[in-house]
PDB file of C-alpha atoms in Angstrom:
ATOM      1  CA  UNK A 510     128.748 168.247  64.278  1.00  0.00           C
ATOM      2  CA  UNK A 511     131.921 166.494  64.110  1.00  0.00           C
ATOM      3  CA  UNK A 512     133.624 163.937  66.031  1.00  0.00           C
ATOM      4  CA  UNK A 513     133.971 164.611  69.528  1.00  0.00           C
ATOM      5  CA  UNK A 514     137.134 163.905  71.070  1.00  0.00           C
ATOM      6  CA  UNK A 515     138.751 164.422  74.396  1.00  0.00           C
ATOM      7  CA  UNK A 516     141.566 167.358  74.267  1.00  0.00           C
ATOM      8  CA  UNK A 517     144.250 165.857  76.309  1.00  0.00           C
ATOM      9  CA  UNK A 518     147.746 167.259  77.946  1.00  0.00           C
ATOM     10  CA  UNK A 519     150.915 166.480  77.873  1.00  0.00           C
ATOM     11  CA  UNK A 520     150.267 163.724  80.543  1.00  0.00           C
ATOM     12  CA  UNK A 521     147.208 162.373  78.737  1.00  0.00           C
ATOM     13  CA  UNK A 522     144.813 164.010  81.179  1.00  0.00           C
ATOM     14  CA  UNK A 523     141.494 165.076  79.866  1.00  0.00           C
ATOM     15  CA  UNK A 524     141.333 169.318  79.248  1.00  0.00           C
ATOM     16  CA  UNK A 525     137.875 169.534  77.443  1.00  0.00           C
ATOM     17  CA  UNK A 526     136.023 167.792  74.669  1.00  0.00           C
ATOM     18  CA  UNK A 527     136.408 169.348  71.449  1.00  0.00           C
ATOM     19  CA  UNK A 528     135.684 168.185  67.893  1.00  0.00           C
ATOM     20  CA  UNK A 529     138.673 166.280  66.032  1.00  0.00           C
ATOM     21  CA  UNK A 530     138.647 168.452  63.249  1.00  0.00           C
ATOM     22  CA  UNK A 531     139.459 171.466  65.722  1.00  0.00           C
ATOM     23  CA  UNK A 532     141.721 169.425  67.864  1.00  0.00           C
ATOM     24  CA  UNK A 533     144.210 168.712  64.515  1.00  0.00           C
ATOM     25  CA  UNK A 534     143.578 172.552  63.419  1.00  0.00           C
ATOM     26  CA  UNK A 535     144.582 173.950  66.664  1.00  0.00           C
ATOM     27  CA  UNK A 536     147.323 171.204  67.112  1.00  0.00           C
ATOM     28  CA  UNK A 537     145.595 169.750  70.405  1.00  0.00           C
ATOM     29  CA  UNK A 538     146.494 166.595  71.741  1.00  0.00           C
ATOM     30  CA  UNK A 539     143.960 164.099  71.718  1.00  0.00           C
ATOM     31  CA  UNK A 540     143.422 160.287  71.991  1.00  0.00           C
ATOM     32  CA  UNK A 541     144.116 157.301  69.214  1.00  0.00           C
ATOM     33  CA  UNK A 542     143.359 153.605  69.518  1.00  0.00           C
ATOM     34  CA  UNK A 543     145.388 151.818  67.443  1.00  0.00           C
ATOM     35  CA  UNK A 544     146.109 147.723  66.992  1.00  0.00           C
ATOM     36  CA  UNK A 545     148.711 146.233  65.652  1.00  0.00           C
ATOM     37  CA  UNK A 546     147.286 142.786  64.357  1.00  0.00           C
ATOM     38  CA  UNK A 547     148.964 139.274  63.916  1.00  0.00           C
ATOM     39  CA  UNK A 548     148.044 136.340  62.413  1.00  0.00           C
ATOM     40  CA  UNK A 549     148.138 132.715  64.159  1.00  0.00           C
ATOM     41  CA  UNK A 550     151.818 132.251  62.572  1.00  0.00           C
ATOM     42  CA  UNK A 551     152.945 135.243  64.224  1.00  0.00           C
ATOM     43  CA  UNK A 552     152.988 137.439  60.601  1.00  0.00           C
ATOM     44  CA  UNK A 553     151.952 141.259  60.939  1.00  0.00           C
ATOM     45  CA  UNK A 554     149.288 142.980  59.059  1.00  0.00           C
ATOM     46  CA  UNK A 555     150.570 145.866  57.085  1.00  0.00           C
ATOM     47  CA  UNK A 556     147.723 147.731  55.175  1.00  0.00           C
ATOM     48  CA  UNK A 557     147.704 150.743  52.738  1.00  0.00           C
ATOM     49  CA  UNK A 558     145.200 153.431  53.031  1.00  0.00           C
ATOM     50  CA  UNK A 559     142.678 154.640  50.643  1.00  0.00           C
ATOM     51  CA  UNK A 560     143.569 157.429  48.514  1.00  0.00           C
ATOM     52  CA  UNK A 561     140.856 158.863  49.428  1.00  0.00           C
ATOM     53  CA  UNK A 562     141.524 158.855  53.356  1.00  0.00           C
ATOM     54  CA  UNK A 563     141.596 162.159  54.987  1.00  0.00           C
ATOM     55  CA  UNK A 564     144.655 161.361  56.434  1.00  0.00           C
ATOM     56  CA  UNK A 565     147.840 160.067  54.668  1.00  0.00           C
ATOM     57  CA  UNK A 566     146.272 159.013  51.846  1.00  0.00           C
ATOM     58  CA  UNK A 567     148.100 156.019  50.410  1.00  0.00           C
ATOM     59  CA  UNK A 568     150.686 155.298  52.953  1.00  0.00           C
ATOM     60  CA  UNK A 569     151.121 152.092  54.430  1.00  0.00           C
ATOM     61  CA  UNK A 570     150.561 151.560  58.337  1.00  0.00           C
ATOM     62  CA  UNK A 571     150.855 148.432  60.569  1.00  0.00           C
ATOM     63  CA  UNK A 572     148.315 150.192  62.673  1.00  0.00           C
ATOM     64  CA  UNK A 573     144.389 149.793  62.518  1.00  0.00           C
ATOM     65  CA  UNK A 574     142.345 152.336  64.566  1.00  0.00           C
ATOM     66  CA  UNK A 575     140.797 155.949  64.870  1.00  0.00           C
ATOM     67  CA  UNK A 576     140.236 158.704  67.280  1.00  0.00           C
ATOM     68  CA  UNK A 577     138.990 157.622  70.825  1.00  0.00           C
ATOM     69  CA  UNK A 578     135.491 159.582  71.458  1.00  0.00           C
ATOM     70  CA  UNK A 579     134.599 161.204  74.453  1.00  0.00           C
ATOM     71  CA  UNK A 580     134.162 158.517  77.259  1.00  0.00           C
ATOM     72  CA  UNK A 581     135.674 155.917  75.383  1.00  0.00           C
ATOM     73  CA  UNK A 582     138.655 154.107  77.196  1.00  0.00           C
ATOM     74  CA  UNK A 583     141.504 153.045  74.739  1.00  0.00           C
ATOM     75  CA  UNK A 584     140.625 149.458  74.584  1.00  0.00           C
ATOM     76  CA  UNK A 585     136.720 150.232  73.359  1.00  0.00           C
ATOM     77  CA  UNK A 586     138.080 152.402  70.867  1.00  0.00           C
ATOM     78  CA  UNK A 587     140.409 149.908  69.364  1.00  0.00           C
ATOM     79  CA  UNK A 588     137.953 147.033  69.363  1.00  0.00           C
ATOM     80  CA  UNK A 589     135.382 149.224  67.665  1.00  0.00           C
ATOM     81  CA  UNK A 590     137.994 150.211  65.062  1.00  0.00           C
ATOM     82  CA  UNK A 591     139.158 146.596  64.437  1.00  0.00           C
ATOM     83  CA  UNK A 592     135.284 145.933  64.032  1.00  0.00           C
ATOM     84  CA  UNK A 593     134.450 148.996  62.016  1.00  0.00           C
ATOM     85  CA  UNK A 594     137.963 148.928  59.756  1.00  0.00           C
ATOM     86  CA  UNK A 595     138.457 144.854  59.233  1.00  0.00           C
ATOM     87  CA  UNK A 596     135.148 143.541  60.050  1.00  0.00           C
ATOM     88  CA  UNK A 597     136.676 141.504  63.040  1.00  0.00           C
ATOM     89  CA  UNK A 598     135.474 141.188  66.511  1.00  0.00           C
ATOM     90  CA  UNK A 599     138.429 139.816  68.584  1.00  0.00           C
ATOM     91  CA  UNK A 600     140.235 140.457  71.789  1.00  0.00           C
ATOM     92  CA  UNK A 601     142.648 143.269  72.231  1.00  0.00           C
ATOM     93  CA  UNK A 602     145.451 143.909  74.312  1.00  0.00           C
ATOM     94  CA  UNK A 603     147.299 147.265  75.811  1.00  0.00           C
ATOM     95  CA  UNK A 604     150.812 147.084  74.704  1.00  0.00           C
ATOM     96  CA  UNK A 605     151.473 151.295  75.479  1.00  0.00           C
ATOM     97  CA  UNK A 606     151.044 154.263  74.770  1.00  0.00           C
ATOM     98  CA  UNK A 607     153.063 157.345  73.631  1.00  0.00           C
ATOM     99  CA  UNK A 608     152.609 161.030  72.830  1.00  0.00           C
ATOM    100  CA  UNK A 609     153.487 160.950  69.051  1.00  0.00           C
ATOM    101  CA  UNK A 610     154.404 164.727  67.531  1.00  0.00           C
ATOM    102  CA  UNK A 611     154.844 163.676  64.083  1.00  0.00           C
ATOM    103  CA  UNK A 612     152.018 163.704  61.709  1.00  0.00           C
ATOM    104  CA  UNK A 613     148.737 166.005  61.420  1.00  0.00           C
ATOM    105  CA  UNK A 614     149.277 166.782  65.126  1.00  0.00           C
ATOM    106  CA  UNK A 615     150.274 165.750  68.174  1.00  0.00           C
ATOM    107  CA  UNK A 616     148.189 162.553  69.236  1.00  0.00           C
ATOM    108  CA  UNK A 617     148.482 159.823  71.987  1.00  0.00           C
ATOM    109  CA  UNK A 618     148.567 156.793  70.426  1.00  0.00           C
ATOM    110  CA  UNK A 619     147.283 153.736  72.717  1.00  0.00           C
ATOM    111  CA  UNK A 620     149.018 150.823  71.085  1.00  0.00           C
ATOM    112  CA  UNK A 621     147.232 147.363  71.253  1.00  0.00           C
ATOM    113  CA  UNK A 622     147.967 143.985  69.944  1.00  0.00           C
ATOM    114  CA  UNK A 623     145.490 141.266  68.566  1.00  0.00           C
ATOM    115  CA  UNK A 624     145.534 138.205  66.922  1.00  0.00           C
ATOM    116  CA  UNK A 625     143.429 137.675  64.165  1.00  0.00           C
ATOM    117  CA  UNK A 626     142.222 134.416  62.939  1.00  0.00           C
ATOM    118  CA  UNK A 627     139.025 135.164  61.005  1.00  0.00           C
ATOM    119  CA  UNK A 628     139.021 136.142  57.644  1.00  0.00           C
ATOM    120  CA  UNK A 629     139.534 140.374  57.407  1.00  0.00           C
ATOM    121  CA  UNK A 630     136.695 142.324  55.398  1.00  0.00           C
ATOM    122  CA  UNK A 631     138.266 145.811  55.058  1.00  0.00           C
ATOM    123  CA  UNK A 632     136.237 148.720  54.471  1.00  0.00           C
ATOM    124  CA  UNK A 633     137.181 149.774  51.301  1.00  0.00           C
ATOM    125  CA  UNK A 634     136.771 153.648  52.225  1.00  0.00           C
ATOM    126  CA  UNK A 635     139.451 153.662  54.815  1.00  0.00           C
ATOM    127  CA  UNK A 636     141.985 150.388  53.171  1.00  0.00           C
ATOM    128  CA  UNK A 637     142.509 150.005  49.726  1.00  0.00           C
ATOM    129  CA  UNK A 638     145.091 146.920  50.256  1.00  0.00           C
ATOM    130  CA  UNK A 639     146.200 144.505  53.304  1.00  0.00           C
ATOM    131  CA  UNK A 640     148.508 141.459  53.236  1.00  0.00           C
ATOM    132  CA  UNK A 641     150.553 139.460  56.405  1.00  0.00           C
ATOM    133  CA  UNK A 642     154.507 140.031  56.439  1.00  0.00           C
ATOM    134  CA  UNK A 643     156.983 138.638  59.000  1.00  0.00           C
ATOM    135  CA  UNK A 644     158.917 140.624  60.764  1.00  0.00           C
ATOM    136  CA  UNK A 645     162.353 140.180  58.636  1.00  0.00           C
ATOM    137  CA  UNK A 646     159.549 140.969  55.643  1.00  0.00           C
ATOM    138  CA  UNK A 647     158.520 144.414  57.441  1.00  0.00           C
ATOM    139  CA  UNK A 648     161.810 145.316  58.645  1.00  0.00           C
ATOM    140  CA  UNK A 649     163.054 145.536  55.142  1.00  0.00           C
ATOM    141  CA  UNK A 650     160.279 147.692  53.646  1.00  0.00           C
ATOM    142  CA  UNK A 651     159.200 150.213  56.544  1.00  0.00           C
ATOM    143  CA  UNK A 652     161.639 152.938  55.440  1.00  0.00           C
ATOM    144  CA  UNK A 653     161.306 152.127  51.814  1.00  0.00           C
ATOM    145  CA  UNK A 654     157.868 152.838  51.468  1.00  0.00           C
ATOM    146  CA  UNK A 655     155.549 155.839  52.223  1.00  0.00           C
ATOM    147  CA  UNK A 656     154.756 154.942  56.284  1.00  0.00           C
ATOM    148  CA  UNK A 657     152.649 156.734  58.729  1.00  0.00           C
ATOM    149  CA  UNK A 658     155.080 158.436  60.802  1.00  0.00           C
ATOM    150  CA  UNK A 659     153.244 157.399  63.791  1.00  0.00           C
ATOM    151  CA  UNK A 660     152.713 153.836  62.672  1.00  0.00           C
ATOM    152  CA  UNK A 661     156.897 153.653  62.095  1.00  0.00           C
ATOM    153  CA  UNK A 662     157.378 154.515  65.691  1.00  0.00           C
ATOM    154  CA  UNK A 663     154.573 152.532  67.127  1.00  0.00           C
ATOM    155  CA  UNK A 664     156.566 149.466  65.017  1.00  0.00           C
ATOM    156  CA  UNK A 665     159.841 150.245  66.546  1.00  0.00           C
ATOM    157  CA  UNK A 666     158.493 150.262  69.924  1.00  0.00           C
ATOM    158  CA  UNK A 667     156.112 147.442  69.668  1.00  0.00           C
ATOM    159  CA  UNK A 668     159.074 145.013  68.387  1.00  0.00           C
ATOM    160  CA  UNK A 669     161.324 146.668  71.007  1.00  0.00           C
ATOM    161  CA  UNK A 670     159.036 145.660  73.419  1.00  0.00           C
ATOM    162  CA  UNK A 671     159.727 142.064  72.973  1.00  0.00           C
ATOM    163  CA  UNK A 672     156.451 141.347  71.493  1.00  0.00           C
ATOM    164  CA  UNK A 673     158.029 139.962  68.811  1.00  0.00           C
ATOM    165  CA  UNK A 674     161.239 137.820  67.601  1.00  0.00           C
ATOM    166  CA  UNK A 675     162.440 140.498  65.522  1.00  0.00           C
ATOM    167  CA  UNK A 676     163.001 143.047  68.069  1.00  0.00           C
ATOM    168  CA  UNK A 677     165.695 146.131  67.620  1.00  0.00           C
ATOM    169  CA  UNK A 678     165.683 145.260  63.957  1.00  0.00           C
ATOM    170  CA  UNK A 679     164.632 148.497  62.932  1.00  0.00           C
ATOM    171  CA  UNK A 680     167.246 150.180  64.499  1.00  0.00           C
ATOM    172  CA  UNK A 681     166.397 153.841  66.287  1.00  0.00           C
ATOM    173  CA  UNK A 682     163.621 156.055  66.133  1.00  0.00           C
TER     174      UNK A 682
END
């Protein structure tokens, strides 16, 4: 049996429990917990997904995360995913959520923020490359590289929320 997720509606209310693959095939909304990581200097972590990743292989992203499992909160899933994908255990802070229709299927992204001060130990099955970019550097490349669509949207919303000094630099969605 595959990974179980909660099938949710347009208001993020639980309708039932399904396998993630089924939710994607049927285009049923489900939940994804993500984290935008910063270092002590305020730079943002950018990663490139592995070429064997099942979703958007080789694409760049600013979000570390994955599916929210049955009965799990966005925050619990975000902290679990940071540990699984980057080998770090740090507090996550919920920022916002939004329904994203771009990508493999509609998903509710719960976006968190974390400050990472310990060395990263990326899972090579998930992450092929990672680096820290300033907001200005990131704004220069986000539309020039293959970025995961939801990650591009989340980054813009994150910067516009005032979390960073470069709010609004990326322009309209």
